[in-house]
Structures are given as C-alpha cells and as structure tokens.
Amino acid sequence: MHAETKQHDFEPKIVAFVCTWCTYAGADLAGTSRMQYPSNVRVLKFPCTGRIDPVFILRAFQKGADGVLVSGCHPGDCHYMAGNFHARRRFAAFRALLSFVGVDLNRLQFSWVSAAEGGKWVDVVTELTERVRTMGPMPEFKELEHEEQWSTFAGASADKVLNSPELKEAYDSIG
Amino acid sequence: MNAKASKTHVTCIEPAYYEAITEAIRKEAVQILKDETVVGVVGYLPGRRKGTASPALVTTAEEAGKLIFSPACVNNLSVYLTKAKKGVLKKGKVGIVAKGCDMRALAGLITESQLQREELFIIGVVCPGVYGFGAERTGTLTEANIARKCRECSVHLPDGADVAAGTHTELADLTPEEAEEMARIEAMPQAERWAFWKEHFSRCIRCMACRQVCPFCYCEQCLCDKNRPQAVESSPRPAGNMAWHLVRAMHLAGRCGGCAECERVCPMDIPLNLLNRRMAKELKELYDFEAGLNPVEKGPLNQYKEDDDQSFIK
Ligand code: SF4
Ligand code: SF4
Ligand code: SF4
C-alpha cells in the first residue's frame, strides 16, 4: 500500500549536498527503514562537507533549485577529523555574503545528520521542503540565467540605460 | 618610531608633507641599494602626466634618487611580489615602499607563505591618504579629493616596517562614507538588496582588472577560468557575473587587506570594497579576526575552534 499522496500546486526542487560517511548513510537508513520523506530532494554525495564548495550551492540555485540543504557529520565525528569544522566557518561566512546580496537564507539549510539519524534526516528534509513550498519558486538566480547585459539595463535607472539612437537602431535591426 | 605622540589633525595636507616623505624614501632606498641590503626597491616614480605616479622597480642608487611619494601613489605595490607577477623576488632581498593598507597585504602574503619577512625591507609610509578615483589632483590632499578607503583608515602608522617615512598627520572630521553606505545596504529590504547588487554586477564586463590588481589573487589557475567542469560562466552575462562576484568575495574573505585596489581599477565603478568590508565585518564578529599589519599563523577560514558558532545549523 502506498501512503496517501497529497497534491500540491508547487513542488519545490530541493538539492541536498551530503557527506558520504554520515548524512548519506543516515538518508540510506531512512530508506531501508521505509520512512517516508518528500521526493523533492535530490541527493548529491560528497566525501565530506569540507569538500562542498559554496560555488556548488550557487550552481544549484542557478540551475533551478528552490532550496538547498548541506548536511554532514556532527562536530567531532568527521571521517577526516576536521572537514566539518572548516566547513562550518566557511558556510557561516557564505551565509553572510548571500544575505548581503539579497538572498533569502530560508532557502538554505545546514544540518548535522549522523548515520544513525534516519529520523532526523526525514525531519530536516520535510521541514525544508515544506518551508520552501510555502515560499514558492526561487526566481532570482534563474532569471539571471536568461538575462543578457542589456536586458537589465532596460530596468535600470535612466542615466544607466543604453539608449543612444545608434544603439537603438542597431538593436531594432536585429529584429 | 613613535609618531603617535605627535599626531596632528589638519584640514588639508600640503605638498610639502609628501615631499618630506619623498626625501626620506629616497635616502633610505639609496642607502639599502648602496650597501647591497637589497637587490631592488619597488616604489613609485613620477608618471608621464603631471600629478600621476607609476609603480617601478629600481635597482640602482641613481634611480632610487628619483623615487617619489605623493597622493597619486595609489597602487598597492605588494602585488608585484606575488607569484602572479613572477620574477621580482627571485634574486634576493627586495625593498618595498608600503602604505599601511599595503602592509596589511604584505602581512597577509607572509601569513600565506607567499613571502618571507626576511626577504623584505619595508619602507613604511606614515600615510595621510591618497587621491580618490577621478578626484582632482591638485597636489594638496583635502576632504574633497581623498580616497574613500582613507576616510576610515586605521593604519596611518606602518607599525612593523623596517623604517617609517613621515610624521603622523590626518585630515580632521572625515565622514565614514563607506561604512554609511554599507549600513544603508544592510538596512534595505532583502529584495532591494538583490536589485542593488544585480544592477551593479550586471554591468561587470569581466575584464578581470580587479583580479589582476589584487595581491591575494595569485592563483595560477583561477576557478573562474576553468571550463572542465565550468563552475562559473566566463562570459559577461548577469548569471556568470553574479557567480563571479560571490566567488571573488568568498575567496578573499579573511584574507583581503582592504587596500580597495579592486574597486579603484574597476572600469565599471562596481563598489567591490563594500563586499570585502562586509565579509571582514562578519569575520570580526564571528571569529574576532581583523587583517592587521603583522603576519599571523593562520587566517580565520583556515582554522577553527570546536565551539565555533553553529546556531544556523540544525
Ligand atoms: S587607507 Fe590609510 S594607509 Fe592606505 S592609502 Fe589611505 S590613508 Fe594611506
Ligand atoms: S580584494 Fe580588493 S581590497 Fe582586498 S586585498 Fe584584493 S584588491 Fe585589496
Ligand atoms: S574590474 Fe570591475 S568590470 Fe572588471 S571584472 Fe572586476 S568587477 Fe568586473
């Protein structure tokens, strides 16, 4: 018997960057224990949270993620001793940067999920998915993907618009 | 050197002040070249146009006698000692003229094992400030033409230099324009912040001048140039630009010395130093780290404490 599935207007895409030793095993445990969690999450396995470069998170948002989860071993449990300690500082800094440029941090979740915490994995993923679902799609990075330099100028303040008659003519002649 | 005691506040800094520094630099540079303490001195020579200066490597006492210091000496010369500008350091100890903010870059490069203190002879400048971008170059420095970074400078005194040239003088009552701008952006609603940066980043032409000029951008292969796999789109389009700027800010976090050279050279007037400063502020708040005049063992993102803040992690 399948659990009853609810229909939603919006199914967010969630990308989860996880470490292979703890969170991946935790997610695996959730699976083998037949726990239910939203299928919105796409899991990407890394050796360690220390290997998860902030640029991966950007890339995920650019390519269509509405929410991102980064998860690894609890402090002290890192397979490589200190990878997650370094990651913790890097992500703390990265959050500040994202927030400064105007990204809503509610779309980005960090967690520690051990190999034994199948239940916690389910909770974390469910909570993030539902939160992002109520927030709706994330348009910012996706819009950038489809823009060219001049398309933003059109919306910029008057003095920054590229509007010389020659340019206008050239642009119009492209059709 | 103890210039602290005799610090003065003035409303304009006359050319004579810079001439005194020039004299001191020349004397020192000639001396260390003559007695062969160094094989060369990186400093400034007069530019071809009036009111300008060019970075130069001088190797003879005669040339050293032509070195100058003026408010047009805006460049951070430490970049010439990095791997990115190969060759200058190879032959032996090198002298370098450094303002306080340039010394923070030297300190950072020593921290990162890119330079060795013993290989440097630092001629520190007790610097009252330099010209801002596009400002009028009258020879006299005033509130009207001083660079933005200098308005909030905390390193007028080049502590830790081998010698210091100048006496401590500062312009009085400068408003901290950059700090105010940063506060203004932070107070914006989130969507407005995004619009603000999107507009700025979208203008970027990816000339990479900001990377070329930065003493800390010495990587032989920049992540942003790689195309297999490509992490950051390399053409100047809004998507790749946003990624480039976030990666740049991230890679400089905890390392940037705040010389604001990146912002100075940007042909598109993108306020890069606001990003640098925002990151510096965060690392100060979280890990009590500040880029200083002296090398440290490790930067804030190369180390950790077991009890670092993790309130954002579930
Ligand atoms: S920031 Fe300070 S040391 Fe650097 S140029 Fe300005 S006044 Fe001089
Ligand atoms: S990022 Fe800019 S301000 Fe910081 S060290 Fe590099 S050039 Fe100087
Ligand atoms: S210098 Fe300015 S325009 Fe050039 S790559 Fe840097 S930010 Fe972009």
Short mmCIF file of C-alpha atoms and ligand atoms in Angstrom, two decimals:
data_model
loop_
_atom_site.label_atom_id
_atom_site.label_comp_id
_atom_site.label_asym_id
_atom_site.label_seq_id
_atom_site.Cartn_x
_atom_site.Cartn_y
_atom_site.Cartn_z
CA MET A 1 0.00 0.00 0.00
CA HIS A 2 1.23 3.44 -0.87
CA ALA A 3 0.85 6.21 1.64
CA GLU A 4 -1.75 8.68 0.54
CA THR A 5 -0.08 11.37 -1.58
CA LYS A 6 -1.30 14.91 -1.40
CA GLN A 7 -1.40 17.06 -4.50
CA HIS A 8 0.30 20.45 -4.27
CA ASP A 9 0.30 23.37 -6.65
CA PHE A 10 4.03 23.72 -6.34
CA GLU A 11 6.64 21.03 -5.96
CA PRO A 12 9.91 22.69 -4.99
CA LYS A 13 13.20 21.31 -6.20
CA ILE A 14 15.50 20.69 -3.26
CA VAL A 15 19.16 19.84 -3.76
CA ALA A 16 20.94 18.17 -0.86
CA PHE A 17 24.73 18.13 -0.69
CA VAL A 18 25.65 15.46 1.82
CA CYS A 19 28.76 13.73 3.06
CA THR A 20 29.08 10.06 2.34
CA TRP A 21 30.02 8.96 5.84
CA CYS A 22 27.21 10.37 7.94
CA THR A 23 24.29 12.04 6.23
CA TYR A 24 24.29 9.83 3.17
CA ALA A 25 24.28 6.79 5.42
CA GLY A 26 21.56 8.43 7.51
CA ALA A 27 19.43 9.01 4.42
CA ASP A 28 20.11 5.41 3.42
CA LEU A 29 18.95 4.26 6.82
CA ALA A 30 15.76 6.25 6.41
CA GLY A 31 15.25 4.49 3.11
CA THR A 32 15.96 0.96 4.31
CA SER A 33 13.73 1.62 7.34
CA ARG A 34 10.98 2.58 4.90
CA MET A 35 10.48 6.01 6.40
CA GLN A 36 8.62 8.45 4.17
CA TYR A 37 10.07 11.79 3.14
CA PRO A 38 9.36 14.19 0.27
CA SER A 39 10.67 13.04 -3.08
CA ASN A 40 11.50 16.66 -3.88
CA VAL A 41 15.02 16.19 -2.61
CA ARG A 42 17.87 15.28 -4.96
CA VAL A 43 20.83 13.95 -3.04
CA LEU A 44 24.40 14.57 -4.13
CA LYS A 45 27.08 12.64 -2.32
CA PHE A 46 30.46 14.12 -1.37
CA PRO A 47 33.35 12.71 0.62
CA CYS A 48 32.98 15.39 3.28
CA THR A 49 31.21 18.68 3.98
CA GLY A 50 34.68 20.18 3.71
CA ARG A 51 34.56 19.30 0.01
CA ILE A 52 31.33 21.19 -0.57
CA ASP A 53 32.37 24.43 -2.19
CA PRO A 54 29.97 27.38 -1.86
CA VAL A 55 30.06 27.60 -5.64
CA PHE A 56 28.13 24.29 -5.76
CA ILE A 57 25.30 25.97 -3.89
CA LEU A 58 25.28 28.86 -6.35
CA ARG A 59 25.26 26.44 -9.22
CA ALA A 60 22.30 24.58 -7.76
CA PHE A 61 20.30 27.80 -7.44
CA GLN A 62 21.27 28.86 -10.95
CA LYS A 63 20.19 25.56 -12.42
CA GLY A 64 16.80 25.63 -10.82
CA ALA A 65 16.91 24.61 -7.16
CA ASP A 66 14.35 26.33 -4.95
CA GLY A 67 16.07 25.19 -1.79
CA VAL A 68 19.46 23.75 -0.86
CA LEU A 69 20.45 21.52 2.03
CA VAL A 70 24.02 20.93 3.13
CA SER A 71 24.46 18.19 5.64
CA GLY A 72 27.28 16.20 7.17
CA CYS A 73 28.70 14.58 10.28
CA HIS A 74 28.24 16.12 13.70
CA PRO A 75 31.21 18.10 15.01
CA GLY A 76 33.79 15.65 16.28
CA ASP A 77 32.53 12.81 14.07
CA CYS A 78 34.16 13.86 10.80
CA HIS A 79 35.79 10.97 8.99
CA TYR A 80 38.64 13.31 8.12
CA MET A 81 38.79 14.81 11.61
CA ALA A 82 38.20 18.47 10.85
CA GLY A 83 36.45 18.79 7.49
CA ASN A 84 33.15 19.79 9.01
CA PHE A 85 34.77 22.29 11.38
CA HIS A 86 36.29 24.09 8.42
CA ALA A 87 33.02 23.85 6.52
CA ARG A 88 31.18 25.37 9.45
CA ARG A 89 33.26 28.55 9.30
CA ARG A 90 33.12 28.75 5.53
CA PHE A 91 29.35 28.40 5.43
CA ALA A 92 28.86 30.90 8.24
CA ALA A 93 30.76 33.41 6.10
CA PHE A 94 28.93 32.39 2.94
CA ARG A 95 25.55 32.91 4.57
CA ALA A 96 26.52 36.44 5.49
CA LEU A 97 27.55 37.11 1.91
CA LEU A 98 24.36 35.68 0.42
CA SER A 99 22.27 37.68 2.80
CA PHE A 100 24.19 40.85 1.95
CA VAL A 101 23.44 40.46 -1.74
CA GLY A 102 19.79 39.81 -1.00
CA VAL A 103 19.28 36.05 -0.99
CA ASP A 104 16.65 34.71 1.42
CA LEU A 105 18.52 32.40 3.79
CA ASN A 106 15.35 30.45 4.49
CA ARG A 107 16.09 28.61 1.26
CA LEU A 108 19.40 27.33 2.51
CA GLN A 109 19.60 24.83 5.35
CA PHE A 110 22.61 23.34 7.08
CA SER A 111 22.38 20.30 9.31
CA TRP A 112 24.33 17.58 11.04
CA VAL A 113 22.78 14.18 10.43
CA SER A 114 24.66 11.09 11.57
CA ALA A 115 24.50 7.61 10.05
CA ALA A 116 22.13 6.59 12.84
CA GLU A 117 19.76 9.52 12.46
CA GLY A 118 17.39 8.37 9.73
CA GLY A 119 14.56 10.08 11.60
CA LYS A 120 16.41 13.39 11.76
CA TRP A 121 17.07 13.22 8.02
CA VAL A 122 13.35 12.83 7.41
CA ASP A 123 12.59 15.78 9.68
CA VAL A 124 15.18 18.07 8.14
CA VAL A 125 14.19 17.31 4.57
CA THR A 126 10.47 17.52 5.25
CA GLU A 127 10.78 20.80 7.09
CA LEU A 128 12.90 22.41 4.39
CA THR A 129 10.65 21.16 1.61
CA GLU A 130 7.51 22.47 3.28
CA ARG A 131 9.12 25.78 4.14
CA VAL A 132 10.27 26.29 0.57
CA ARG A 133 6.90 25.17 -0.71
CA THR A 134 5.18 27.99 1.16
CA MET A 135 7.83 30.43 -0.07
CA GLY A 136 7.19 29.47 -3.69
CA PRO A 137 9.72 29.15 -6.52
CA MET A 138 13.04 30.94 -6.27
CA PRO A 139 13.16 33.25 -9.27
CA GLU A 140 16.31 35.30 -8.63
CA PHE A 141 19.15 33.15 -9.92
CA LYS A 142 17.02 31.54 -12.62
CA GLU A 143 16.08 34.91 -14.04
CA LEU A 144 19.73 35.85 -14.24
CA GLU A 145 20.36 32.77 -16.35
CA HIS A 146 18.03 34.09 -19.00
CA GLU A 147 19.15 37.67 -18.99
CA GLU A 148 21.72 39.47 -21.08
CA GLN A 149 23.58 42.59 -20.09
CA TRP A 150 21.25 44.90 -21.94
CA SER A 151 18.08 43.36 -20.60
CA THR A 152 18.95 44.57 -17.10
CA PHE A 153 19.89 47.98 -18.36
CA ALA A 154 16.34 48.45 -19.59
CA GLY A 155 15.14 48.26 -16.00
CA ALA A 156 17.97 50.34 -14.57
CA SER A 157 17.82 53.98 -13.65
CA ALA A 158 17.52 56.43 -16.55
CA ASP A 159 21.13 57.54 -16.58
CA LYS A 160 22.31 53.95 -16.97
CA VAL A 161 20.08 52.94 -19.86
CA LEU A 162 21.96 52.26 -23.09
CA ASN A 163 19.82 54.45 -25.24
CA SER A 164 21.88 56.24 -27.85
CA PRO A 165 19.95 56.47 -31.14
CA GLU A 166 22.68 54.41 -32.88
CA LEU A 167 22.40 51.59 -30.38
CA LYS A 168 18.64 51.67 -30.53
CA GLU A 169 18.73 51.40 -34.30
CA ALA A 170 21.22 48.58 -34.21
CA TYR A 171 19.18 46.78 -31.59
CA ASP A 172 15.94 47.17 -33.51
CA SER A 173 17.54 45.94 -36.71
CA ILE A 174 18.35 42.63 -35.01
CA GLY A 175 14.60 42.14 -35.01
CA MET B 1 59.50 55.05 15.64
CA ASN B 2 56.95 56.68 17.88
CA ALA B 3 54.88 59.09 15.87
CA LYS B 4 51.75 58.51 17.94
CA ALA B 5 52.63 61.24 20.39
CA SER B 6 52.90 63.91 17.75
CA LYS B 7 49.75 63.20 15.74
CA THR B 8 48.12 66.27 14.25
CA HIS B 9 44.76 66.89 12.64
CA VAL B 10 44.56 69.32 9.76
CA THR B 11 42.06 70.35 7.10
CA CYS B 12 44.42 69.99 4.17
CA ILE B 13 47.69 68.24 3.56
CA GLU B 14 50.19 70.35 1.69
CA PRO B 15 52.58 69.04 -0.95
CA ALA B 16 55.43 69.74 1.48
CA TYR B 17 54.26 66.83 3.62
CA TYR B 18 54.63 64.41 0.72
CA GLU B 19 57.93 65.96 -0.26
CA ALA B 20 59.28 65.17 3.18
CA ILE B 21 58.21 61.55 2.75
CA THR B 22 59.78 61.50 -0.70
CA GLU B 23 63.09 62.69 0.77
CA ALA B 24 63.01 60.03 3.47
CA ILE B 25 62.19 57.26 0.99
CA ARG B 26 64.98 58.32 -1.37
CA LYS B 27 67.52 58.46 1.42
CA GLU B 28 66.59 55.01 2.64
CA ALA B 29 66.33 53.43 -0.81
CA VAL B 30 69.69 54.83 -1.92
CA GLN B 31 71.26 53.58 1.28
CA ILE B 32 69.99 49.99 1.10
CA LEU B 33 70.89 49.72 -2.57
CA LYS B 34 74.36 51.09 -1.97
CA ASP B 35 75.16 48.77 0.90
CA GLU B 36 73.56 45.92 -1.02
CA THR B 37 71.00 45.11 1.62
CA VAL B 38 68.55 44.68 -1.25
CA VAL B 39 68.77 43.95 -4.95
CA GLY B 40 65.99 46.33 -5.84
CA VAL B 41 63.31 48.58 -4.44
CA VAL B 42 59.70 48.57 -5.57
CA GLY B 43 58.41 52.12 -5.31
CA TYR B 44 56.87 54.94 -7.27
CA LEU B 45 58.36 57.11 -9.99
CA PRO B 46 56.69 60.23 -11.36
CA GLY B 47 54.17 59.40 -14.07
CA ARG B 48 54.39 60.89 -17.52
CA ARG B 49 51.47 63.19 -16.89
CA LYS B 50 51.57 65.79 -14.14
CA GLY B 51 50.01 64.66 -10.90
CA THR B 52 50.48 60.96 -11.56
CA ALA B 53 52.83 58.24 -10.33
CA SER B 54 53.82 54.85 -11.70
CA PRO B 55 54.95 51.74 -9.88
CA ALA B 56 58.58 50.97 -10.60
CA LEU B 57 61.34 48.58 -9.66
CA VAL B 58 64.59 50.47 -9.19
CA THR B 59 67.89 48.65 -8.96
CA THR B 60 70.50 51.42 -8.82
CA ALA B 61 71.14 54.18 -6.33
CA GLU B 62 70.78 56.70 -9.12
CA GLU B 63 67.28 55.55 -9.99
CA ALA B 64 66.38 55.32 -6.32
CA GLY B 65 67.11 59.02 -6.05
CA LYS B 66 64.13 59.63 -8.33
CA LEU B 67 61.55 57.75 -6.26
CA ILE B 68 58.60 59.78 -5.06
CA PHE B 69 55.66 59.70 -2.76
CA SER B 70 52.60 61.82 -3.46
CA PRO B 71 48.83 61.47 -3.10
CA ALA B 72 48.94 59.94 -6.59
CA CYS B 73 50.78 56.88 -5.22
CA VAL B 74 47.60 54.90 -5.08
CA ASN B 75 48.89 51.47 -6.14
CA ASN B 76 49.36 48.66 -3.70
CA LEU B 77 52.85 47.56 -4.70
CA SER B 78 52.75 44.27 -2.83
CA VAL B 79 51.10 42.70 -5.88
CA TYR B 80 54.47 42.87 -7.68
CA LEU B 81 55.98 40.47 -5.17
CA THR B 82 53.43 37.73 -5.70
CA LYS B 83 53.53 34.59 -7.74
CA ALA B 84 51.18 36.23 -10.20
CA LYS B 85 53.90 38.74 -11.11
CA LYS B 86 56.77 36.32 -11.23
CA GLY B 87 60.40 37.21 -11.07
CA VAL B 88 60.87 40.27 -8.93
CA LEU B 89 61.78 38.40 -5.77
CA LYS B 90 63.93 35.68 -7.28
CA LYS B 91 67.32 37.24 -6.87
CA GLY B 92 67.31 38.18 -3.23
CA LYS B 93 66.02 40.62 -0.67
CA VAL B 94 63.77 43.34 -2.05
CA GLY B 95 62.84 46.73 -0.69
CA ILE B 96 59.27 47.91 -0.99
CA VAL B 97 57.53 51.19 -0.31
CA ALA B 98 54.34 50.42 1.56
CA LYS B 99 51.47 52.43 2.96
CA GLY B 100 49.63 50.99 5.94
CA CYS B 101 46.96 49.34 3.82
CA ASP B 102 49.65 47.85 1.55
CA MET B 103 51.39 46.46 4.60
CA ARG B 104 48.28 44.55 5.52
CA ALA B 105 48.61 42.82 2.16
CA LEU B 106 52.30 42.06 2.82
CA ALA B 107 51.35 40.67 6.23
CA GLY B 108 48.66 38.51 4.66
CA LEU B 109 51.03 37.23 2.00
CA ILE B 110 53.55 36.29 4.68
CA THR B 111 50.77 34.55 6.62
CA GLU B 112 50.01 32.54 3.49
CA SER B 113 53.69 31.66 3.00
CA GLN B 114 53.84 33.56 -0.26
CA LEU B 115 56.54 35.88 1.04
CA GLN B 116 59.10 35.74 3.76
CA ARG B 117 59.63 38.66 6.08
CA GLU B 118 63.43 38.22 5.90
CA GLU B 119 63.30 38.74 2.16
CA LEU B 120 61.68 42.13 2.50
CA PHE B 121 62.90 45.52 3.53
CA ILE B 122 59.75 47.51 4.14
CA ILE B 123 59.98 51.27 3.79
CA GLY B 124 56.75 52.17 5.54
CA VAL B 125 54.95 55.39 4.75
CA VAL B 126 53.18 57.31 7.51
CA CYS B 127 50.39 57.90 5.10
CA PRO B 128 47.81 60.64 5.44
CA GLY B 129 45.90 59.42 2.38
CA VAL B 130 45.83 59.25 -1.38
CA TYR B 131 43.61 60.63 -4.14
CA GLY B 132 40.23 59.13 -4.74
CA PHE B 133 39.26 57.81 -8.15
CA GLY B 134 38.61 60.63 -10.58
CA ALA B 135 39.33 63.25 -7.93
CA GLU B 136 41.10 66.47 -8.70
CA ARG B 137 44.87 66.11 -8.46
CA THR B 138 45.98 69.43 -7.12
CA GLY B 139 48.98 68.25 -5.11
CA THR B 140 47.15 69.09 -1.92
CA LEU B 141 45.01 66.47 -0.24
CA THR B 142 41.69 67.62 1.19
CA GLU B 143 38.37 66.18 2.20
CA ALA B 144 37.23 66.76 -1.39
CA ASN B 145 39.76 64.54 -3.15
CA ILE B 146 40.78 61.90 -0.61
CA ALA B 147 40.02 58.24 -1.42
CA ARG B 148 37.04 56.60 0.25
CA LYS B 149 39.14 53.98 1.99
CA CYS B 150 41.40 56.64 3.51
CA ARG B 151 38.46 58.31 5.19
CA GLU B 152 38.27 55.37 7.56
CA CYS B 153 41.90 54.36 7.66
CA SER B 154 43.15 52.78 10.86
CA VAL B 155 46.66 52.10 9.62
CA HIS B 156 48.17 55.53 9.03
CA LEU B 157 51.16 54.30 11.01
CA PRO B 158 53.08 51.49 9.31
CA ASP B 159 53.94 49.63 12.50
CA GLY B 160 56.26 46.75 11.80
CA ALA B 161 58.04 48.36 8.86
CA ASP B 162 61.83 48.43 8.81
CA VAL B 163 61.78 52.21 8.61
CA ALA B 164 58.94 54.70 8.54
CA ALA B 165 58.83 57.85 6.48
CA GLY B 166 56.71 60.82 7.60
CA THR B 167 55.11 62.20 10.73
CA HIS B 168 51.64 61.29 11.74
CA THR B 169 49.15 63.72 10.21
CA GLU B 170 45.49 63.15 9.41
CA LEU B 171 42.68 65.12 7.88
CA ALA B 172 40.16 66.14 10.50
CA ASP B 173 36.45 65.28 10.56
CA LEU B 174 36.14 62.87 7.67
CA THR B 175 32.77 61.20 7.33
CA PRO B 176 32.95 57.40 7.02
CA GLU B 177 31.21 57.25 3.64
CA GLU B 178 31.84 53.59 3.05
CA ALA B 179 30.60 52.47 6.46
CA GLU B 180 27.49 54.56 5.96
CA GLU B 181 26.89 53.04 2.55
CA MET B 182 27.30 49.57 3.97
CA ALA B 183 24.81 50.32 6.74
CA ARG B 184 22.40 51.70 4.17
CA ILE B 185 22.54 48.50 2.12
CA GLU B 186 22.17 46.31 5.18
CA ALA B 187 19.08 48.23 6.20
CA MET B 188 17.41 47.69 2.81
CA PRO B 189 14.68 45.08 2.46
CA GLN B 190 16.09 41.89 1.03
CA ALA B 191 14.60 42.31 -2.46
CA GLU B 192 16.07 45.79 -2.71
CA ARG B 193 19.50 44.49 -1.78
CA TRP B 194 19.24 41.93 -4.54
CA ALA B 195 18.21 44.62 -7.03
CA PHE B 196 21.09 46.84 -5.90
CA TRP B 197 23.74 44.19 -6.44
CA LYS B 198 22.13 42.76 -9.53
CA GLU B 199 22.33 46.14 -11.20
CA HIS B 200 25.95 46.57 -10.19
CA PHE B 201 27.08 43.06 -11.12
CA SER B 202 25.20 43.14 -14.41
CA ARG B 203 27.43 45.98 -15.54
CA CYS B 204 30.61 43.97 -14.96
CA ILE B 205 32.47 43.37 -18.21
CA ARG B 206 34.66 40.63 -16.72
CA CYS B 207 37.85 42.45 -17.61
CA MET B 208 39.36 40.84 -14.51
CA ALA B 209 41.24 44.01 -13.62
CA CYS B 210 40.08 43.52 -10.04
CA ARG B 211 41.71 40.12 -10.02
CA GLN B 212 44.91 41.28 -11.70
CA VAL B 213 45.47 44.03 -9.19
CA CYS B 214 44.66 42.07 -6.06
CA PRO B 215 47.69 40.85 -4.11
CA PHE B 216 45.70 37.85 -2.92
CA CYS B 217 44.54 36.72 -6.36
CA TYR B 218 47.78 34.90 -7.04
CA CYS B 219 46.30 31.52 -8.02
CA GLU B 220 47.92 30.16 -11.15
CA GLN B 221 44.57 28.83 -12.29
CA CYS B 222 41.54 30.76 -11.19
CA LEU B 223 38.45 28.70 -10.52
CA CYS B 224 36.54 31.24 -12.58
CA ASP B 225 38.62 30.49 -15.70
CA LYS B 226 38.14 26.75 -15.59
CA ASN B 227 35.82 25.22 -18.11
CA ARG B 228 36.05 21.50 -17.40
CA PRO B 229 33.98 21.45 -15.34
CA GLN B 230 32.87 25.03 -15.51
CA ALA B 231 32.00 26.41 -12.10
CA VAL B 232 31.41 29.99 -13.15
CA GLU B 233 30.24 31.07 -16.58
CA SER B 234 33.07 33.09 -18.03
CA SER B 235 31.26 35.39 -20.44
CA PRO B 236 29.99 38.71 -19.13
CA ARG B 237 26.38 37.83 -18.59
CA PRO B 238 24.34 38.51 -15.48
CA ALA B 239 24.34 34.89 -14.28
CA GLY B 240 28.08 34.38 -14.54
CA ASN B 241 28.75 37.83 -13.16
CA MET B 242 26.75 37.16 -10.03
CA ALA B 243 28.63 33.91 -9.51
CA TRP B 244 31.99 35.55 -10.19
CA HIS B 245 31.36 38.28 -7.65
CA LEU B 246 30.19 35.89 -4.97
CA VAL B 247 33.16 33.60 -5.58
CA ARG B 248 35.55 36.56 -5.55
CA ALA B 249 34.16 37.84 -2.27
CA MET B 250 34.28 34.35 -0.76
CA HIS B 251 37.84 33.66 -1.88
CA LEU B 252 39.04 36.96 -0.44
CA ALA B 253 37.14 36.61 2.83
CA GLY B 254 39.50 36.53 5.76
CA ARG B 255 42.44 37.43 3.51
CA CYS B 256 41.64 40.80 1.93
CA GLY B 257 43.70 43.61 3.39
CA GLY B 258 41.22 46.29 2.41
CA CYS B 259 43.50 48.20 0.04
CA ALA B 260 40.46 48.78 -2.20
CA GLU B 261 42.61 48.38 -5.29
CA CYS B 262 39.96 46.16 -6.86
CA GLU B 263 37.41 48.91 -6.59
CA ARG B 264 39.84 51.56 -7.82
CA VAL B 265 40.68 49.71 -11.02
CA CYS B 266 37.14 48.62 -11.86
CA PRO B 267 36.21 50.41 -15.07
CA MET B 268 32.53 49.89 -14.36
CA ASP B 269 32.53 51.51 -10.91
CA ILE B 270 31.32 48.44 -9.08
CA PRO B 271 31.68 49.03 -5.32
CA LEU B 272 33.72 45.90 -4.66
CA ASN B 273 35.13 47.11 -1.40
CA LEU B 274 31.66 47.07 0.13
CA LEU B 275 31.63 43.31 -0.33
CA ASN B 276 35.14 42.99 1.06
CA ARG B 277 34.18 45.08 4.05
CA ARG B 278 31.00 43.16 4.68
CA MET B 279 32.98 39.92 4.82
CA ALA B 280 35.63 41.49 7.03
CA LYS B 281 32.92 42.67 9.40
CA GLU B 282 31.43 39.19 9.60
CA LEU B 283 34.76 37.55 10.35
CA LYS B 284 35.45 40.15 13.01
CA GLU B 285 32.11 39.48 14.65
CA LEU B 286 32.27 35.71 14.41
CA TYR B 287 35.93 34.92 14.92
CA ASP B 288 37.41 38.18 16.14
CA PHE B 289 39.70 38.36 13.14
CA GLU B 290 40.94 41.55 11.60
CA ALA B 291 43.51 41.93 8.84
CA GLY B 292 46.46 43.58 10.55
CA LEU B 293 49.93 44.89 9.90
CA ASN B 294 51.65 41.79 11.20
CA PRO B 295 51.52 38.23 9.91
CA VAL B 296 49.53 35.69 11.89
CA GLU B 297 49.79 31.93 11.92
CA LYS B 298 46.58 31.24 10.03
CA GLY B 299 43.69 33.16 8.55
CA PRO B 300 40.20 32.81 10.04
CA LEU B 301 38.91 30.43 7.37
CA ASN B 302 41.97 28.20 7.62
CA GLN B 303 41.37 27.37 11.22
CA TYR B 304 38.51 26.53 13.53
CA LYS B 305 37.53 26.21 17.15
CA GLU B 306 35.46 23.34 18.41
CA ASP B 307 32.96 25.74 19.90
CA ASP B 308 32.53 27.99 16.87
CA ASP B 309 29.03 29.36 16.42
CA GLN B 310 26.69 26.86 14.81
CA SER B 311 23.35 28.41 15.62
CA PHE B 312 22.48 28.29 11.90
CA ILE B 313 22.98 24.52 11.70
CA LYS B 314 20.24 22.10 12.63
S1 SF4 C 1 43.94 53.58 3.61
FE1 SF4 C 1 45.36 54.58 5.07
S2 SF4 C 1 47.37 53.80 4.60
FE2 SF4 C 1 46.02 53.28 2.84
S3 SF4 C 1 46.31 54.97 1.39
FE3 SF4 C 1 44.57 55.53 2.68
S4 SF4 C 1 45.42 56.70 4.42
FE4 SF4 C 1 47.12 55.66 3.39
S1 SF4 C 2 40.10 42.16 -2.58
FE1 SF4 C 2 40.46 44.30 -3.21
S2 SF4 C 2 40.71 45.38 -1.26
FE2 SF4 C 2 41.01 43.22 -0.83
S3 SF4 C 2 43.19 42.87 -0.99
FE3 SF4 C 2 42.29 42.40 -3.01
S4 SF4 C 2 42.49 44.32 -4.17
FE4 SF4 C 2 42.78 44.84 -1.99
S1 SF4 C 3 37.26 45.17 -12.55
FE1 SF4 C 3 35.06 45.60 -12.48
S2 SF4 C 3 34.30 45.18 -14.57
FE2 SF4 C 3 36.33 44.25 -14.39
S3 SF4 C 3 35.90 42.12 -13.76
FE3 SF4 C 3 36.27 43.30 -11.89
S4 SF4 C 3 34.23 43.95 -11.21
FE4 SF4 C 3 34.05 43.32 -13.37
#
